[in-house]
Tab-separated table of C-alpha atoms and ligand atoms in Angstrom:
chain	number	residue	atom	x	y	z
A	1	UNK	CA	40.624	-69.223	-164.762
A	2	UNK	CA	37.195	-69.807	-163.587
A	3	UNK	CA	36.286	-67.550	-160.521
A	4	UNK	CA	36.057	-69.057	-157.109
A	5	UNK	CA	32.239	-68.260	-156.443
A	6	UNK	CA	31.183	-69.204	-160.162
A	7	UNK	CA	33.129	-72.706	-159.370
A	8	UNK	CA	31.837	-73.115	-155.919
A	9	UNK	CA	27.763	-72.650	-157.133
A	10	UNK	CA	28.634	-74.945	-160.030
A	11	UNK	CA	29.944	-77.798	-157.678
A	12	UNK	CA	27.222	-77.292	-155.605
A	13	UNK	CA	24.213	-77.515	-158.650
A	14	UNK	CA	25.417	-81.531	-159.146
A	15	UNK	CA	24.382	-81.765	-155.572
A	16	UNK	CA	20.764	-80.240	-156.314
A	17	UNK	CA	20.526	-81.947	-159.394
A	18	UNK	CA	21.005	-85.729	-158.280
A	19	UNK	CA	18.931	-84.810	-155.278
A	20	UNK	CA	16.132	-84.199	-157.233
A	21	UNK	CA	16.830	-87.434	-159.178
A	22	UNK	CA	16.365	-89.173	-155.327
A	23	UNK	CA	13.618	-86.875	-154.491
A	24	UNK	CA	11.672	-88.019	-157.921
A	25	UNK	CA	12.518	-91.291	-157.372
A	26	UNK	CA	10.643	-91.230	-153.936
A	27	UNK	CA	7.893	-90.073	-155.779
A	28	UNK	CA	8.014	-92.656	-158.536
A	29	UNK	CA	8.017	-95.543	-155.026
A	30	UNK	CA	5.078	-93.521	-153.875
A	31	UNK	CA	3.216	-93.907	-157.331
A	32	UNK	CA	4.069	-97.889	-157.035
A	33	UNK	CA	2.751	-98.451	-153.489
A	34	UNK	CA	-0.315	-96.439	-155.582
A	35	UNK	CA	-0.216	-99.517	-158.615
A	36	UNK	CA	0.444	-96.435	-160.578
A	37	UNK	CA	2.993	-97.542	-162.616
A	38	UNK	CA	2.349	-94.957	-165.551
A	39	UNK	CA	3.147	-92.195	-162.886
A	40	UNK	CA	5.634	-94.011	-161.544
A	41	UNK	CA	7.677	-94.171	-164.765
A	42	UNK	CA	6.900	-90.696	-165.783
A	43	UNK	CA	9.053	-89.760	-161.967
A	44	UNK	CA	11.486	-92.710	-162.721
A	45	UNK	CA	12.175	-90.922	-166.700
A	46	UNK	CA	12.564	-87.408	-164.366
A	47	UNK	CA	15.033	-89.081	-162.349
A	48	UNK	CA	17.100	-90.229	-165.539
A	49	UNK	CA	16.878	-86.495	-166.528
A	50	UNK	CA	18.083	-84.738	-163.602
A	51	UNK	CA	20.969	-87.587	-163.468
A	52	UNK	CA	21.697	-86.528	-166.537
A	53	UNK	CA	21.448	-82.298	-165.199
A	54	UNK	CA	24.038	-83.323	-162.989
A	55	UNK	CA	26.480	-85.265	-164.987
A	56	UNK	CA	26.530	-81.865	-167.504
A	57	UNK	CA	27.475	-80.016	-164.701
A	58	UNK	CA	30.272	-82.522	-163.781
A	59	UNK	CA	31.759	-82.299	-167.117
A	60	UNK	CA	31.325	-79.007	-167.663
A	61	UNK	CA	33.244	-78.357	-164.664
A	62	UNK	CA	36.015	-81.021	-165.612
A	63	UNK	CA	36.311	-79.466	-169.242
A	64	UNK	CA	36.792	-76.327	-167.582
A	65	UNK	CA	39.837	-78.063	-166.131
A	66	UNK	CA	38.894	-78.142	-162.435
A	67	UNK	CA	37.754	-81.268	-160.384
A	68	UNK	CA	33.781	-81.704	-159.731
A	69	UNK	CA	33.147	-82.053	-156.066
A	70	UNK	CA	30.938	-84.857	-154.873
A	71	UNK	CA	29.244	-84.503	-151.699
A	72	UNK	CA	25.932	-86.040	-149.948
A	73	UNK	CA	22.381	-84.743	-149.298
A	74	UNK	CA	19.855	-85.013	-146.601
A	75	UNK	CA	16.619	-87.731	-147.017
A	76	UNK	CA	13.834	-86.954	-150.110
A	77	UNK	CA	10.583	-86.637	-147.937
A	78	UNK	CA	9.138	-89.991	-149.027
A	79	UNK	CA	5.578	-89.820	-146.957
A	80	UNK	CA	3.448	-88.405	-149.493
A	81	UNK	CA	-0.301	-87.884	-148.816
A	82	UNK	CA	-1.856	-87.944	-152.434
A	83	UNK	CA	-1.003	-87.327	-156.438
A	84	UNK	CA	-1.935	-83.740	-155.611
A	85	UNK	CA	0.830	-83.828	-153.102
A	86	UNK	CA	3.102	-85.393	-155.411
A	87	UNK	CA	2.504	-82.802	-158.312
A	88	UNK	CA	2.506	-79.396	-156.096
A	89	UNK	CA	6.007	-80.829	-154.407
A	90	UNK	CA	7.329	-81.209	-158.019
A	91	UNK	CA	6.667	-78.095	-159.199
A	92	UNK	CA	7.385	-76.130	-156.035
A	93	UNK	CA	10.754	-78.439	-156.262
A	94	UNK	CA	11.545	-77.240	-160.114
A	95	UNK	CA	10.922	-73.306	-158.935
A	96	UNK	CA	13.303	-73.701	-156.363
A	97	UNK	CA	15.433	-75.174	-159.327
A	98	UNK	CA	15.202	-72.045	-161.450
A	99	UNK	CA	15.985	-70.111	-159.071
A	100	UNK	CA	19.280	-71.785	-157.920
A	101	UNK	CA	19.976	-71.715	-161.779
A	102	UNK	CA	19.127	-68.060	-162.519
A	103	UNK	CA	21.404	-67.038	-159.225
A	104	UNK	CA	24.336	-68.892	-160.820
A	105	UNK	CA	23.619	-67.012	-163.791
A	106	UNK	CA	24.156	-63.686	-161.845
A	107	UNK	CA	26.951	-64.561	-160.556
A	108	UNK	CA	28.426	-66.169	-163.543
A	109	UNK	CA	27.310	-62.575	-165.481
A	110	UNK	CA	28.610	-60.309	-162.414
A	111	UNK	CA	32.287	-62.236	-162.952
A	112	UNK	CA	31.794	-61.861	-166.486
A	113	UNK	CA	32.466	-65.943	-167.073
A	114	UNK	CA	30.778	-66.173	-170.289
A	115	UNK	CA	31.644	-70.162	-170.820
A	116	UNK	CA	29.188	-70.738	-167.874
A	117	UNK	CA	26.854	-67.995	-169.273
A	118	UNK	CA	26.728	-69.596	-172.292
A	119	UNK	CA	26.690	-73.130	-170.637
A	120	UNK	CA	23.698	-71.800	-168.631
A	121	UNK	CA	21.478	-70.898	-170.968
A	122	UNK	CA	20.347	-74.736	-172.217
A	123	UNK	CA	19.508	-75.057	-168.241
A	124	UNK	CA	17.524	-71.542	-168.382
A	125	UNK	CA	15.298	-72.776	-171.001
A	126	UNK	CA	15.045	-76.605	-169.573
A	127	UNK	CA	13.479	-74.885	-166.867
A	128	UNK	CA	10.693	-73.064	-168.363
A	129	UNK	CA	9.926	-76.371	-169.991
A	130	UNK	CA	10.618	-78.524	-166.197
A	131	UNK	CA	7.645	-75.837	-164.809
A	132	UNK	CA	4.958	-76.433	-167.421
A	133	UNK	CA	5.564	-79.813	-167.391
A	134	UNK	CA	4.740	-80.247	-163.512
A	135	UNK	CA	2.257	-77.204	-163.839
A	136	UNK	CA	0.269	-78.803	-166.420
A	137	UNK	CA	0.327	-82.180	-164.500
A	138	UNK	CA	-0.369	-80.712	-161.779
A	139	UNK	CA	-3.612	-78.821	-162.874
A	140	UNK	CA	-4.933	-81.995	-165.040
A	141	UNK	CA	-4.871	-83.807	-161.331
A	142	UNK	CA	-6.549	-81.498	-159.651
A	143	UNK	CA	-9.492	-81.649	-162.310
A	144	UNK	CA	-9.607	-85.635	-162.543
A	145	UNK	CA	-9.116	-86.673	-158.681
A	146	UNK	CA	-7.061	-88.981	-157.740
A	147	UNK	CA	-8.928	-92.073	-158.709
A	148	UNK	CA	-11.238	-93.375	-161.330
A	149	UNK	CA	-11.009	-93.635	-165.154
A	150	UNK	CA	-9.342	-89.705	-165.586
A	151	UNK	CA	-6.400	-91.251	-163.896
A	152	UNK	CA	-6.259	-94.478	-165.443
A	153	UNK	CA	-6.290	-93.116	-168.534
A	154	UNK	CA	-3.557	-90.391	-167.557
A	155	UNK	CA	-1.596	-93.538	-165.747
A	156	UNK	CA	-1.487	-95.111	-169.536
A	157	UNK	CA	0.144	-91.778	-171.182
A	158	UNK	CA	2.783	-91.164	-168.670
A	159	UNK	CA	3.865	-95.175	-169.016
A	160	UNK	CA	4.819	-93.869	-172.680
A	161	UNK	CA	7.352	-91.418	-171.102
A	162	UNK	CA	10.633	-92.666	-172.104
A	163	UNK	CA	14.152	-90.566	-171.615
A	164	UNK	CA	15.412	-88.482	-174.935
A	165	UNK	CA	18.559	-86.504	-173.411
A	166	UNK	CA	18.812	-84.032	-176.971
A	167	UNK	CA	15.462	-83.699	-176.838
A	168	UNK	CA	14.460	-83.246	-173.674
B	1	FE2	FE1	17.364	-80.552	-163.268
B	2	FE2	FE1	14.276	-80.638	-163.071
């Protein structure tokens, strides 16, 4: 039997997880109204990805014999000021993210659970990678600006961006 408290904080990470999909997908309509469609797609491929973070949770919690609870969520800010904007919400979004993983983890270690320990642990190291990812984006739009040819040219590499779910 899986504890209460470990069930509860697993129910409530597919709620986090497809609001970020809605929160990057405000961002990817921001990056439109922009005519940046290669940052658009790069938010639209995040999206896909933390659709996907939630639907592990789901069956996780559905091979573990228990019924995944569904709720809502409030509004994803959608009035974004600039790509700077954009970039420091994302990563400031995916820190917030580790650290709603890493308390499961605590918890899930206090109970001594170790199916969600173990199940955990792809989701610790998906974050490391979620942080540099936005990090890295971050600090290249910060050097370039947010217009001329450093972010035309940075438009065409994130329009390459396509969703891998093993690979991710
Ligand atoms: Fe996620
Ligand atoms: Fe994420």
């Amino acid at each position: 039997m899986i504890p209460e408290n470990v069930l509860q904080k697993l129910n409530e990470q597919i709620k986090h997880e497809f609001f970020s999909a809605q929160y990057y997908l405000a961002m990817a309509a921001y990056c439109k109204e922009q005519d940046l469609d290669g940052f658009a797609n790069f938010f639209i491929v995040q999206a896909e990805e933390e659709r996907y973070h939630a639907m592990k949770f789901f069956n996780f919690i559905d091979e573990l014999g228990e019924t995944p609870i569904i709720t809502g969520f409030e509004d994803p800010k959608r009035d974004f000021k600039s790509l700077e904007e954009v970039f420091e919400l994302s990563l400031e979004h995916e820190q917030h993210v580790t650290h709603l993983i890493n308390s499961i983890m605590e918890i899930a270690q206090q109970e001594k659970h170790y199916p969600t320990v173990s199940f955990l642990n792809w989701f610790i190291d998906e974050q490391v990678e979620e942080e540099t990812t936005m990090d890295n984006l971050l600090s290249k739009v910060k050097r370039i600006g947010e217009s001329g040819p450093g972010i035309i040219m940075l438009d065409k590499e994130l329009a390459e961006r396509s969703f891998t779910p093993e690979e991710e």
